[in-house]
Amino acid sequence: MDPQVFIDIEPEQMRARAEAYHKRGWRFVNICGSTVPEGVELIYTFSDGEPFENLRMTVPNGATMPSVSDLYLNSFFFENETHDLYGVTFAGIAIDFGGAFYAVSVPTPMNPASAQAVNALAEARPTTSEEA
Amino acid sequence: MANRTVIPFGPQHPVLPEPIHLDLVIEDEKVVEAVPQVGFIHRGLEKLVEKRDYQTYVNITERICGICSFGHSLGYAQTVEALMGVEVPRRAEFLRVIWHELSRVHSHLLWLGLLADGFGFENLFMQCWRLRERVLDIFERTTGGRVILSACNVGGVNQDIADEDLRGIVVVLDGLRPEYSELLNTFLYDRSVENRLGGVGCLSKKDAVDLCVVGPFARASGISEDIRSYGYGAYGALAGFEPIVSTRGDGYARCEVRALEVLQSIDIVKELVDKIPDTPIAVPVKGAPMAGSCAATRLEQPRGECYYYTRGNGTKFLDRFRIRTPTSQNVAGMVATLQGCDLADVPLNVLTIDPCISCTER
């Protein structure tokens, strides 16, 4: 079974860590978002054959993270996905779908507490005059 | 200067078995840029883990895909076992790998058939799928299902294979091997196949490394990486395992790697049948994963490395289950093979990475 290596870092450290992995020739594996009470937990996974490490950090809802797609082009898939499902914005994605990556009927369906989802619900709610 | 045209390709297209869309920027007949899009059938199956307890959810994971169905149940089960510190009996590990390798045989035979169909060799397509039926027959005889096996549980497997049935599997595979070798001969040495696939959709080793591609797609570009070679589970019992690698990097190489992996998987199944120990097939798993516990594992699916992640919350319901499928990792590599290719080669190039959008749109 794969060794379980989870390294807790601050979001500001992620970019430098990714650059270090890239410099050492490690492969980018995945970005996994999940909802936690403080916002969104992000896990970036890198691998060098059998060694396999997960960087774990928590960002507030609606946060902006630097993209790593200039280092690892294939990350564009996961950055667009995490944006559409969790509302985390990635600055400078190589192929940015601008929220149209997944055809989902509600914004950020995996993170109903995100600012994007709350705003969309507020917009959909009828105004007082309309209700009258 | 040639005129540029944008041609929308997919999501409905005769050669695409599943919905992926490409915006192809064409200059004359050459593709200069391709922008991929998925997301047409996103099903939210990861989210469903919040509504099904961790034992029941294994049935959902099997339904993520109709080709890698057993692999997904295995990947999920081994991740939850890592989360809860469960040690699976040795026989269950062997049975899991036997079914998983048979799944690889049927998946590769399916793909080889689709590839043959893609370049117009209808008879080869039919022969591949005819042999694939024998593997599905093994599934039916050993589990009762041909696509959804429902054999894997958290803690082991829920049905054993009797010794005479294991010997029966070997007999079927021994019968399949010479017939498959004739097809292999056609795939690898027939001039029409070589002419159609050779030099098409090349991906150099450097590009494959930079784009982090996985599975047979990576191995066809000279990357010798295969999760099976780390010896996890019953793979550790094999006398030796060497990934099948080609250095050509073109469509022919991707065909060659998968075609040879069929024989490799048959050998693995036969070796494990010889060595399978006589132990229980499951351990009871009770309780719930601890709050905040998490685990991540990888599995070599037929299309390449698949990543699984789970997080517990102290109840029977998991907080999060994540699958990163091989296709989502290979999309960037696929786009790279399309740049500079002829428009007529686009369908075949897409096919040679063996995309599984069903898994990707879990």
Tab-separated table of C-alpha atoms in Angstrom:
chain	number	residue	atom	x	y	z
A	1	MET	CA	0.000	0.000	0.000
A	2	ASP	CA	1.197	3.528	-0.716
A	3	PRO	CA	2.978	5.284	2.157
A	4	GLN	CA	0.636	7.826	3.747
A	5	VAL	CA	2.523	11.128	3.615
A	6	PHE	CA	0.389	14.210	4.325
A	7	ILE	CA	2.276	17.463	4.903
A	8	ASP	CA	0.347	20.402	6.378
A	9	ILE	CA	1.418	23.743	4.906
A	10	GLU	CA	0.133	27.313	4.659
A	11	PRO	CA	-1.505	28.277	1.334
A	12	GLU	CA	1.238	30.885	0.756
A	13	GLN	CA	3.860	28.112	0.759
A	14	MET	CA	2.158	26.015	-1.915
A	15	ARG	CA	3.679	27.689	-4.963
A	16	ALA	CA	7.246	27.478	-3.651
A	17	ARG	CA	6.711	23.831	-2.709
A	18	ALA	CA	5.358	23.038	-6.190
A	19	GLU	CA	8.375	24.732	-7.772
A	20	ALA	CA	10.669	22.628	-5.586
A	21	TYR	CA	8.921	19.407	-6.622
A	22	HIS	CA	9.142	20.471	-10.263
A	23	LYS	CA	12.840	21.209	-9.929
A	24	ARG	CA	13.444	17.773	-8.393
A	25	GLY	CA	11.620	16.127	-11.319
A	26	TRP	CA	8.544	15.016	-9.389
A	27	ARG	CA	5.292	14.424	-11.232
A	28	PHE	CA	2.068	16.297	-10.519
A	29	VAL	CA	-0.714	13.886	-9.592
A	30	ASN	CA	-3.805	15.686	-8.388
A	31	ILE	CA	-5.582	18.562	-6.674
A	32	CYS	CA	-8.355	17.489	-4.340
A	33	GLY	CA	-10.751	20.006	-2.811
A	34	SER	CA	-13.069	19.271	0.083
A	35	THR	CA	-15.332	21.363	2.253
A	36	VAL	CA	-14.294	22.004	5.855
A	37	PRO	CA	-15.831	24.400	8.410
A	38	GLU	CA	-13.066	26.971	7.778
A	39	GLY	CA	-13.568	26.933	3.998
A	40	VAL	CA	-11.983	24.556	1.531
A	41	GLU	CA	-9.228	22.034	2.184
A	42	LEU	CA	-6.897	21.606	-0.779
A	43	ILE	CA	-4.567	18.660	-1.233
A	44	TYR	CA	-1.868	18.845	-3.889
A	45	THR	CA	-0.296	15.476	-4.650
A	46	PHE	CA	3.113	14.879	-6.219
A	47	SER	CA	4.921	11.670	-7.003
A	48	ASP	CA	8.344	10.471	-8.005
A	49	GLY	CA	7.583	6.859	-8.827
A	50	GLU	CA	6.907	5.116	-5.547
A	51	PRO	CA	7.486	8.145	-3.253
A	52	PHE	CA	4.189	9.952	-3.039
A	53	GLU	CA	3.451	13.121	-1.044
A	54	ASN	CA	0.297	15.109	-0.328
A	55	LEU	CA	0.459	18.811	0.577
A	56	ARG	CA	-2.572	19.784	2.653
A	57	MET	CA	-3.785	23.324	3.316
A	58	THR	CA	-7.022	25.129	4.141
A	59	VAL	CA	-8.167	28.273	2.317
A	60	PRO	CA	-11.197	30.454	3.089
A	61	ASN	CA	-14.258	30.313	0.817
A	62	GLY	CA	-13.757	32.286	-2.389
A	63	ALA	CA	-9.955	32.369	-1.955
A	64	THR	CA	-7.551	32.870	-4.850
A	65	MET	CA	-4.589	30.537	-5.279
A	66	PRO	CA	-1.711	30.797	-7.736
A	67	SER	CA	-1.987	28.329	-10.605
A	68	VAL	CA	0.748	25.744	-11.082
A	69	SER	CA	-0.214	25.114	-14.715
A	70	ASP	CA	2.899	26.986	-15.905
A	71	LEU	CA	4.939	24.262	-14.165
A	72	TYR	CA	2.580	21.344	-14.775
A	73	LEU	CA	0.238	21.971	-17.710
A	74	ASN	CA	-1.993	19.026	-16.804
A	75	SER	CA	-3.016	20.807	-13.585
A	76	PHE	CA	-5.353	23.021	-15.664
A	77	PHE	CA	-7.920	20.200	-15.514
A	78	PHE	CA	-7.966	20.071	-11.706
A	79	GLU	CA	-7.771	23.833	-11.201
A	80	ASN	CA	-10.803	24.408	-13.428
A	81	GLU	CA	-12.592	21.549	-11.698
A	82	THR	CA	-11.830	22.860	-8.201
A	83	HIS	CA	-12.978	26.321	-9.260
A	84	ASP	CA	-16.292	25.067	-10.626
A	85	LEU	CA	-17.067	22.682	-7.780
A	86	TYR	CA	-15.649	24.573	-4.765
A	87	GLY	CA	-15.395	28.229	-5.790
A	88	VAL	CA	-11.609	28.524	-5.330
A	89	THR	CA	-10.120	30.818	-7.985
A	90	PHE	CA	-6.754	29.980	-9.541
A	91	ALA	CA	-4.833	32.935	-10.951
A	92	GLY	CA	-3.135	32.374	-14.299
A	93	ILE	CA	-4.504	28.976	-15.407
A	94	ALA	CA	-2.963	28.018	-18.765
A	95	ILE	CA	-6.361	26.945	-20.149
A	96	ASP	CA	-8.977	28.827	-18.149
A	97	PHE	CA	-12.607	27.899	-18.802
A	98	GLY	CA	-13.813	30.766	-16.625
A	99	GLY	CA	-16.361	28.676	-14.735
A	100	ALA	CA	-17.647	26.753	-17.771
A	101	PHE	CA	-15.596	23.592	-17.291
A	102	TYR	CA	-18.430	21.560	-15.794
A	103	ALA	CA	-22.023	21.943	-16.941
A	104	VAL	CA	-23.562	21.917	-13.465
A	105	SER	CA	-26.927	23.493	-12.681
A	106	VAL	CA	-25.849	25.186	-9.429
A	107	PRO	CA	-22.643	27.103	-8.741
A	108	THR	CA	-19.995	25.286	-6.685
A	109	PRO	CA	-22.205	22.258	-5.909
A	110	MET	CA	-19.552	20.608	-3.710
A	111	ASN	CA	-19.316	23.723	-1.528
A	112	PRO	CA	-22.769	25.182	-0.888
A	113	ALA	CA	-21.282	27.581	1.690
A	114	SER	CA	-19.009	29.299	-0.841
A	115	ALA	CA	-19.461	33.007	-1.482
A	116	GLN	CA	-20.219	32.253	-5.133
A	117	ALA	CA	-23.087	29.923	-4.257
A	118	VAL	CA	-24.484	32.296	-1.624
A	119	ASN	CA	-24.403	35.207	-4.112
A	120	ALA	CA	-26.116	33.120	-6.793
A	121	LEU	CA	-28.881	32.198	-4.362
A	122	ALA	CA	-29.277	35.843	-3.342
A	123	GLU	CA	-29.588	36.874	-7.000
A	124	ALA	CA	-32.157	34.177	-7.660
A	125	ARG	CA	-34.272	35.278	-4.661
A	126	PRO	CA	-37.150	37.633	-5.665
A	127	THR	CA	-36.854	41.230	-4.485
A	128	THR	CA	-39.379	42.685	-2.029
A	129	SER	CA	-41.212	44.617	-4.786
A	130	GLU	CA	-41.474	41.478	-6.936
A	131	GLU	CA	-42.833	39.563	-3.974
A	132	ALA	CA	-45.411	42.283	-3.457
B	1	MET	CA	-0.598	32.262	-45.169
B	2	ALA	CA	-3.119	29.469	-44.742
B	3	ASN	CA	-6.596	30.249	-43.489
B	4	ARG	CA	-7.422	29.239	-39.953
B	5	THR	CA	-10.670	27.455	-39.261
B	6	VAL	CA	-12.086	26.230	-35.986
B	7	ILE	CA	-13.769	22.838	-36.252
B	8	PRO	CA	-15.874	21.628	-33.327
B	9	PHE	CA	-15.214	17.918	-32.783
B	10	GLY	CA	-17.527	15.929	-30.510
B	11	PRO	CA	-19.075	15.441	-28.010
B	12	GLN	CA	-21.180	13.336	-30.412
B	13	HIS	CA	-18.944	11.824	-33.067
B	14	PRO	CA	-18.995	8.408	-34.771
B	15	VAL	CA	-15.530	7.417	-33.528
B	16	LEU	CA	-15.907	8.759	-30.007
B	17	PRO	CA	-17.406	6.213	-27.659
B	18	GLU	CA	-17.863	8.869	-25.003
B	19	PRO	CA	-18.532	12.602	-24.868
B	20	ILE	CA	-15.462	14.780	-25.099
B	21	HIS	CA	-15.404	17.984	-27.113
B	22	LEU	CA	-12.429	19.466	-28.929
B	23	ASP	CA	-12.170	22.856	-30.589
B	24	LEU	CA	-9.702	22.121	-33.382
B	25	VAL	CA	-7.939	25.135	-34.873
B	26	ILE	CA	-7.020	24.033	-38.395
B	27	GLU	CA	-4.614	25.504	-40.932
B	28	ASP	CA	-5.322	23.768	-44.232
B	29	GLU	CA	-5.474	20.142	-43.063
B	30	LYS	CA	-3.145	20.513	-40.045
B	31	VAL	CA	-4.281	20.942	-36.464
B	32	VAL	CA	-2.396	23.867	-34.935
B	33	GLU	CA	-4.255	23.998	-31.648
B	34	ALA	CA	-6.796	21.883	-29.797
B	35	VAL	CA	-8.825	22.973	-26.794
B	36	PRO	CA	-10.471	20.090	-24.920
B	37	GLN	CA	-13.665	20.221	-22.937
B	38	VAL	CA	-15.333	17.604	-20.777
B	39	GLY	CA	-18.092	18.157	-18.231
B	40	PHE	CA	-21.109	17.212	-20.319
B	41	ILE	CA	-22.173	14.324	-18.087
B	42	HIS	CA	-20.754	15.209	-14.660
B	43	ARG	CA	-22.610	12.867	-12.274
B	44	GLY	CA	-21.542	13.983	-8.813
B	45	LEU	CA	-20.792	10.444	-7.628
B	46	GLU	CA	-18.033	11.710	-5.309
B	47	LYS	CA	-20.606	13.836	-3.500
B	48	LEU	CA	-22.831	10.789	-3.008
B	49	VAL	CA	-20.325	9.412	-0.471
B	50	GLU	CA	-21.967	11.747	2.085
B	51	LYS	CA	-25.274	9.878	1.682
B	52	ARG	CA	-24.120	6.223	1.630
B	53	ASP	CA	-22.239	4.532	4.448
B	54	TYR	CA	-18.680	3.468	3.668
B	55	GLN	CA	-19.632	-0.208	3.233
B	56	THR	CA	-22.503	0.475	0.842
B	57	TYR	CA	-20.616	3.057	-1.190
B	58	VAL	CA	-18.398	0.340	-2.686
B	59	ASN	CA	-21.388	-0.523	-4.889
B	60	ILE	CA	-21.479	3.068	-6.169
B	61	THR	CA	-17.772	3.032	-7.022
B	62	GLU	CA	-18.290	-0.051	-9.204
B	63	ARG	CA	-20.798	1.907	-11.238
B	64	ILE	CA	-18.440	4.786	-11.986
B	65	CYS	CA	-17.392	2.996	-15.144
B	66	GLY	CA	-18.511	-0.089	-17.006
B	67	ILE	CA	-14.989	-1.099	-18.023
B	68	CYS	CA	-12.883	-0.414	-14.921
B	69	SER	CA	-15.750	-1.299	-12.586
B	70	PHE	CA	-13.890	-3.872	-10.484
B	71	GLY	CA	-10.782	-1.667	-10.314
B	72	HIS	CA	-12.726	1.229	-8.836
B	73	SER	CA	-14.266	-0.950	-6.148
B	74	LEU	CA	-10.780	-2.282	-5.370
B	75	GLY	CA	-9.253	1.210	-5.271
B	76	TYR	CA	-11.991	2.484	-2.971
B	77	ALA	CA	-11.823	-0.560	-0.689
B	78	GLN	CA	-8.040	-0.409	-0.302
B	79	THR	CA	-8.236	3.319	0.524
B	80	VAL	CA	-10.875	2.818	3.207
B	81	GLU	CA	-8.811	-0.094	4.556
B	82	ALA	CA	-5.797	2.247	4.786
B	83	LEU	CA	-8.033	4.804	6.507
B	84	MET	CA	-9.183	2.296	9.135
B	85	GLY	CA	-5.991	0.251	9.453
B	86	VAL	CA	-7.612	-2.947	8.178
B	87	GLU	CA	-5.348	-5.803	7.108
B	88	VAL	CA	-6.889	-7.849	4.331
B	89	PRO	CA	-6.366	-11.661	4.300
B	90	ARG	CA	-3.795	-12.831	1.791
B	91	ARG	CA	-6.212	-14.934	-0.270
B	92	ALA	CA	-8.482	-11.919	-0.711
B	93	GLU	CA	-5.511	-9.920	-2.035
B	94	PHE	CA	-4.809	-12.660	-4.580
B	95	LEU	CA	-8.444	-12.910	-5.660
B	96	ARG	CA	-8.634	-9.148	-6.048
B	97	VAL	CA	-5.585	-9.070	-8.292
B	98	ILE	CA	-6.842	-12.026	-10.351
B	99	TRP	CA	-10.123	-10.214	-11.079
B	100	HIS	CA	-8.308	-6.938	-11.617
B	101	GLU	CA	-5.877	-8.417	-14.146
B	102	LEU	CA	-8.739	-10.164	-15.950
B	103	SER	CA	-10.400	-6.735	-16.097
B	104	ARG	CA	-7.246	-5.389	-17.721
B	105	VAL	CA	-7.374	-8.199	-20.314
B	106	HIS	CA	-10.983	-7.429	-21.196
B	107	SER	CA	-10.380	-3.666	-21.188
B	108	HIS	CA	-7.375	-3.932	-23.515
B	109	LEU	CA	-9.204	-6.360	-25.816
B	110	LEU	CA	-12.099	-3.921	-25.941
B	111	TRP	CA	-9.735	-1.067	-26.768
B	112	LEU	CA	-7.808	-3.075	-29.380
B	113	GLY	CA	-11.143	-3.845	-31.032
B	114	LEU	CA	-12.144	-0.184	-31.013
B	115	LEU	CA	-8.765	0.752	-32.434
B	116	ALA	CA	-9.136	-1.800	-35.238
B	117	ASP	CA	-12.606	-0.419	-35.900
B	118	GLY	CA	-11.120	3.091	-35.906
B	119	PHE	CA	-8.729	2.288	-38.721
B	120	GLY	CA	-11.274	0.248	-40.633
B	121	PHE	CA	-10.159	-3.310	-39.863
B	122	GLU	CA	-13.614	-4.653	-39.023
B	123	ASN	CA	-12.647	-8.300	-38.868
B	124	LEU	CA	-9.915	-7.612	-36.335
B	125	PHE	CA	-12.435	-5.664	-34.260
B	126	MET	CA	-14.800	-8.638	-34.215
B	127	GLN	CA	-12.055	-11.101	-33.306
B	128	CYS	CA	-10.891	-8.952	-30.365
B	129	TRP	CA	-14.386	-8.666	-28.987
B	130	ARG	CA	-15.004	-12.391	-29.544
B	131	LEU	CA	-12.028	-13.208	-27.302
B	132	ARG	CA	-13.135	-10.605	-24.778
B	133	GLU	CA	-16.371	-12.534	-24.308
B	134	ARG	CA	-14.381	-15.435	-22.837
B	135	VAL	CA	-13.074	-13.159	-20.087
B	136	LEU	CA	-16.576	-11.903	-19.401
B	137	ASP	CA	-17.662	-15.547	-19.192
B	138	ILE	CA	-15.032	-16.068	-16.463
B	139	PHE	CA	-16.483	-13.112	-14.560
B	140	GLU	CA	-19.964	-14.527	-14.884
B	141	ARG	CA	-18.890	-17.973	-13.724
B	142	THR	CA	-16.937	-16.673	-10.720
B	143	THR	CA	-19.098	-13.744	-9.578
B	144	GLY	CA	-22.425	-13.949	-11.382
B	145	GLY	CA	-21.865	-10.600	-13.125
B	146	ARG	CA	-20.276	-9.793	-16.464
B	147	VAL	CA	-19.763	-6.031	-15.958
B	148	ILE	CA	-20.601	-5.226	-12.344
B	149	LEU	CA	-18.922	-7.979	-10.348
B	150	SER	CA	-19.870	-6.875	-6.791
B	151	ALA	CA	-17.051	-9.078	-5.502
B	152	CYS	CA	-14.985	-6.548	-3.570
B	153	ASN	CA	-15.824	-5.315	-0.092
B	154	VAL	CA	-14.068	-3.249	2.520
B	155	GLY	CA	-12.141	-5.946	4.403
B	156	GLY	CA	-11.713	-8.427	1.553
B	157	VAL	CA	-13.904	-10.060	-1.053
B	158	ASN	CA	-17.395	-11.458	-0.628
B	159	GLN	CA	-16.975	-14.592	-2.700
B	160	ASP	CA	-14.235	-17.143	-3.094
B	161	ILE	CA	-13.203	-18.945	-6.258
B	162	ALA	CA	-13.052	-22.708	-5.744
B	163	ASP	CA	-9.815	-24.450	-6.700
B	164	GLU	CA	-11.428	-26.258	-9.646
B	165	ASP	CA	-12.762	-22.931	-10.945
B	166	LEU	CA	-9.299	-21.379	-10.598
B	167	ARG	CA	-7.933	-24.260	-12.684
B	168	GLY	CA	-10.789	-23.622	-15.125
B	169	ILE	CA	-9.669	-20.002	-15.483
B	170	VAL	CA	-6.182	-21.206	-16.399
B	171	VAL	CA	-7.647	-23.587	-18.997
B	172	VAL	CA	-9.661	-20.744	-20.573
B	173	LEU	CA	-6.617	-18.448	-20.631
B	174	ASP	CA	-4.437	-21.205	-22.091
B	175	GLY	CA	-7.019	-21.630	-24.845
B	176	LEU	CA	-7.263	-17.891	-25.407
B	177	ARG	CA	-3.526	-17.344	-25.668
B	178	PRO	CA	-2.817	-18.973	-29.081
B	179	GLU	CA	-5.873	-17.326	-30.635
B	180	TYR	CA	-4.842	-13.974	-29.211
B	181	SER	CA	-1.278	-14.500	-30.464
B	182	GLU	CA	-2.652	-14.585	-34.016
B	183	LEU	CA	-4.356	-11.233	-33.439
B	184	LEU	CA	-1.199	-9.903	-31.792
B	185	ASN	CA	0.718	-10.920	-34.873
B	186	THR	CA	-1.664	-8.819	-36.980
B	187	PHE	CA	-1.512	-5.798	-34.654
B	188	LEU	CA	2.272	-5.809	-34.450
B	189	TYR	CA	3.386	-7.043	-37.869
B	190	ASP	CA	0.626	-6.374	-40.390
B	191	ARG	CA	1.802	-3.658	-42.761
B	192	SER	CA	-1.599	-1.944	-42.923
B	193	VAL	CA	-1.650	-1.463	-39.134
B	194	GLU	CA	1.908	-0.158	-39.070
B	195	ASN	CA	1.175	2.194	-41.978
B	196	ARG	CA	-1.876	3.644	-40.247
B	197	LEU	CA	-0.441	4.031	-36.739
B	198	GLY	CA	3.300	4.487	-37.276
B	199	GLY	CA	4.458	8.069	-36.779
B	200	VAL	CA	0.934	9.248	-35.899
B	201	GLY	CA	0.387	11.294	-32.733
B	202	CYS	CA	3.966	11.195	-31.487
B	203	LEU	CA	4.692	12.183	-27.899
B	204	SER	CA	8.369	12.326	-26.949
B	205	LYS	CA	9.592	11.044	-23.593
B	206	LYS	CA	10.412	14.593	-22.503
B	207	ASP	CA	6.897	15.809	-23.341
B	208	ALA	CA	5.387	12.767	-21.636
B	209	VAL	CA	7.377	13.585	-18.473
B	210	ASP	CA	6.513	17.297	-18.633
B	211	LEU	CA	2.817	16.589	-19.147
B	212	CYS	CA	2.762	13.908	-16.407
B	213	VAL	CA	0.953	11.346	-18.558
B	214	VAL	CA	0.322	7.932	-17.029
B	215	GLY	CA	-0.363	4.321	-17.945
B	216	PRO	CA	0.207	2.700	-21.336
B	217	PHE	CA	0.208	6.204	-22.873
B	218	ALA	CA	3.309	7.068	-20.800
B	219	ARG	CA	4.939	3.665	-21.219
B	220	ALA	CA	4.572	3.978	-25.017
B	221	SER	CA	6.736	7.108	-24.765
B	222	GLY	CA	9.498	5.368	-22.839
B	223	ILE	CA	8.438	6.051	-19.228
B	224	SER	CA	8.921	2.873	-17.226
B	225	GLU	CA	6.335	3.526	-14.532
B	226	ASP	CA	3.642	1.126	-13.388
B	227	ILE	CA	2.109	1.047	-9.897
B	228	ARG	CA	2.115	-2.776	-10.078
B	229	SER	CA	5.922	-2.789	-10.032
B	230	TYR	CA	5.921	-1.478	-6.408
B	231	GLY	CA	4.664	-4.876	-5.246
B	232	TYR	CA	1.564	-3.710	-3.355
B	233	GLY	CA	-0.926	-6.432	-2.405
B	234	ALA	CA	-0.575	-9.737	-4.255
B	235	TYR	CA	1.743	-8.144	-6.841
B	236	GLY	CA	4.485	-8.615	-4.259
B	237	ALA	CA	4.116	-12.387	-4.673
B	238	LEU	CA	5.084	-12.300	-8.345
B	239	ALA	CA	8.501	-13.692	-9.232
B	240	GLY	CA	9.186	-10.491	-11.132
B	241	PHE	CA	7.354	-7.659	-12.791
B	242	GLU	CA	8.743	-5.383	-15.473
B	243	PRO	CA	6.551	-2.714	-17.069
B	244	ILE	CA	6.143	-3.084	-20.833
B	245	VAL	CA	7.731	-0.053	-22.440
B	246	SER	CA	8.166	1.206	-25.977
B	247	THR	CA	10.278	4.169	-27.009
B	248	ARG	CA	8.566	5.074	-30.286
B	249	GLY	CA	5.959	7.346	-28.676
B	250	ASP	CA	3.486	7.072	-31.573
B	251	GLY	CA	0.082	5.429	-32.014
B	252	TYR	CA	1.710	2.156	-32.975
B	253	ALA	CA	3.671	2.125	-29.694
B	254	ARG	CA	0.492	2.680	-27.676
B	255	CYS	CA	-1.076	-0.255	-29.516
B	256	GLU	CA	2.040	-2.382	-28.956
B	257	VAL	CA	2.195	-1.697	-25.205
B	258	ARG	CA	-1.463	-2.549	-24.609
B	259	ALA	CA	-1.349	-5.582	-26.896
B	260	LEU	CA	1.638	-7.032	-24.983
B	261	GLU	CA	0.093	-6.159	-21.613
B	262	VAL	CA	-2.712	-8.614	-22.387
B	263	LEU	CA	-0.175	-11.467	-22.394
B	264	GLN	CA	1.501	-10.062	-19.288
B	265	SER	CA	-1.818	-10.008	-17.411
B	266	ILE	CA	-2.570	-13.593	-18.472
B	267	ASP	CA	0.827	-14.635	-17.061
B	268	ILE	CA	0.126	-12.769	-13.800
B	269	VAL	CA	-3.239	-14.499	-13.343
B	270	LYS	CA	-1.699	-17.919	-13.994
B	271	GLU	CA	1.143	-17.295	-11.543
B	272	LEU	CA	-1.230	-16.099	-8.825
B	273	VAL	CA	-3.518	-19.109	-9.340
B	274	ASP	CA	-0.450	-21.306	-8.730
B	275	LYS	CA	0.497	-19.432	-5.572
B	276	ILE	CA	-2.861	-18.531	-4.019
B	277	PRO	CA	-2.820	-19.278	-0.269
B	278	ASP	CA	-5.605	-20.931	1.647
B	279	THR	CA	-6.754	-18.280	4.116
B	280	PRO	CA	-10.075	-16.594	4.896
B	281	ILE	CA	-11.303	-14.189	2.203
B	282	ALA	CA	-12.403	-11.303	4.403
B	283	VAL	CA	-12.146	-9.823	7.864
B	284	PRO	CA	-15.125	-8.170	9.558
B	285	VAL	CA	-14.819	-4.379	9.522
B	286	LYS	CA	-16.748	-2.627	12.252
B	287	GLY	CA	-16.870	0.877	13.603
B	288	ALA	CA	-16.241	4.069	11.685
B	289	PRO	CA	-13.195	5.933	10.410
B	290	MET	CA	-11.879	8.422	12.966
B	291	ALA	CA	-12.774	12.084	12.547
B	292	GLY	CA	-10.062	13.851	10.559
B	293	SER	CA	-8.395	10.618	9.417
B	294	CYS	CA	-7.475	10.494	5.757
B	295	ALA	CA	-5.802	8.128	3.332
B	296	ALA	CA	-4.663	8.197	-0.282
B	297	THR	CA	-3.710	5.253	-2.468
B	298	ARG	CA	-3.009	4.520	-6.107
B	299	LEU	CA	-3.943	1.643	-8.373
B	300	GLU	CA	-2.781	0.757	-11.876
B	301	GLN	CA	-6.018	0.703	-13.825
B	302	PRO	CA	-6.019	-0.479	-17.466
B	303	ARG	CA	-5.674	3.165	-18.572
B	304	GLY	CA	-3.027	4.052	-16.012
B	305	GLU	CA	-2.495	5.283	-12.486
B	306	CYS	CA	-5.699	6.061	-10.622
B	307	TYR	CA	-5.585	8.086	-7.380
B	308	TYR	CA	-8.055	7.569	-4.541
B	309	TYR	CA	-8.497	9.722	-1.437
B	310	THR	CA	-10.886	9.401	1.497
B	311	ARG	CA	-11.454	11.389	4.684
B	312	GLY	CA	-13.415	10.165	7.698
B	313	ASN	CA	-15.511	12.176	10.148
B	314	GLY	CA	-16.143	9.710	12.964
B	315	THR	CA	-19.387	8.396	11.475
B	316	LYS	CA	-20.221	5.637	8.973
B	317	PHE	CA	-20.431	8.318	6.298
B	318	LEU	CA	-17.207	9.618	4.789
B	319	ASP	CA	-16.589	13.337	4.488
B	320	ARG	CA	-14.885	13.047	1.138
B	321	PHE	CA	-14.026	10.515	-1.517
B	322	ARG	CA	-11.926	11.541	-4.455
B	323	ILE	CA	-10.922	9.720	-7.624
B	324	ARG	CA	-8.385	11.169	-10.030
B	325	THR	CA	-8.761	9.036	-13.112
B	326	PRO	CA	-6.002	8.308	-15.645
B	327	THR	CA	-7.893	10.069	-18.433
B	328	SER	CA	-8.019	13.400	-16.596
B	329	GLN	CA	-4.248	13.121	-16.183
B	330	ASN	CA	-3.770	12.282	-19.877
B	331	VAL	CA	-5.888	15.048	-21.432
B	332	ALA	CA	-2.926	17.470	-21.666
B	333	GLY	CA	-0.836	14.755	-23.342
B	334	MET	CA	-3.644	13.996	-25.767
B	335	VAL	CA	-3.820	17.671	-26.764
B	336	ALA	CA	-0.044	17.633	-27.343
B	337	THR	CA	-0.362	14.666	-29.739
B	338	LEU	CA	-3.037	16.528	-31.687
B	339	GLN	CA	-0.966	19.635	-32.326
B	340	GLY	CA	0.547	19.335	-35.790
B	341	CYS	CA	-1.350	16.225	-36.813
B	342	ASP	CA	-3.596	15.886	-39.872
B	343	LEU	CA	-7.294	16.447	-39.342
B	344	ALA	CA	-7.918	12.890	-40.558
B	345	ASP	CA	-5.714	11.539	-37.743
B	346	VAL	CA	-7.591	13.305	-34.927
B	347	PRO	CA	-10.119	10.512	-34.220
B	348	LEU	CA	-7.389	7.875	-34.144
B	349	ASN	CA	-5.148	10.014	-31.918
B	350	VAL	CA	-7.946	10.519	-29.419
B	351	LEU	CA	-8.617	6.784	-29.500
B	352	THR	CA	-4.992	5.803	-28.896
B	353	ILE	CA	-4.926	7.358	-25.415
B	354	ASP	CA	-7.960	5.162	-24.589
B	355	PRO	CA	-9.976	7.958	-22.999
B	356	CYS	CA	-12.605	6.952	-20.469
B	357	ILE	CA	-14.862	9.943	-20.018
B	358	SER	CA	-17.264	7.903	-17.927
B	359	CYS	CA	-14.557	7.588	-15.216
B	360	THR	CA	-13.503	11.191	-15.660
B	361	GLU	CA	-17.072	12.447	-15.220
B	362	ARG	CA	-17.553	10.475	-11.999
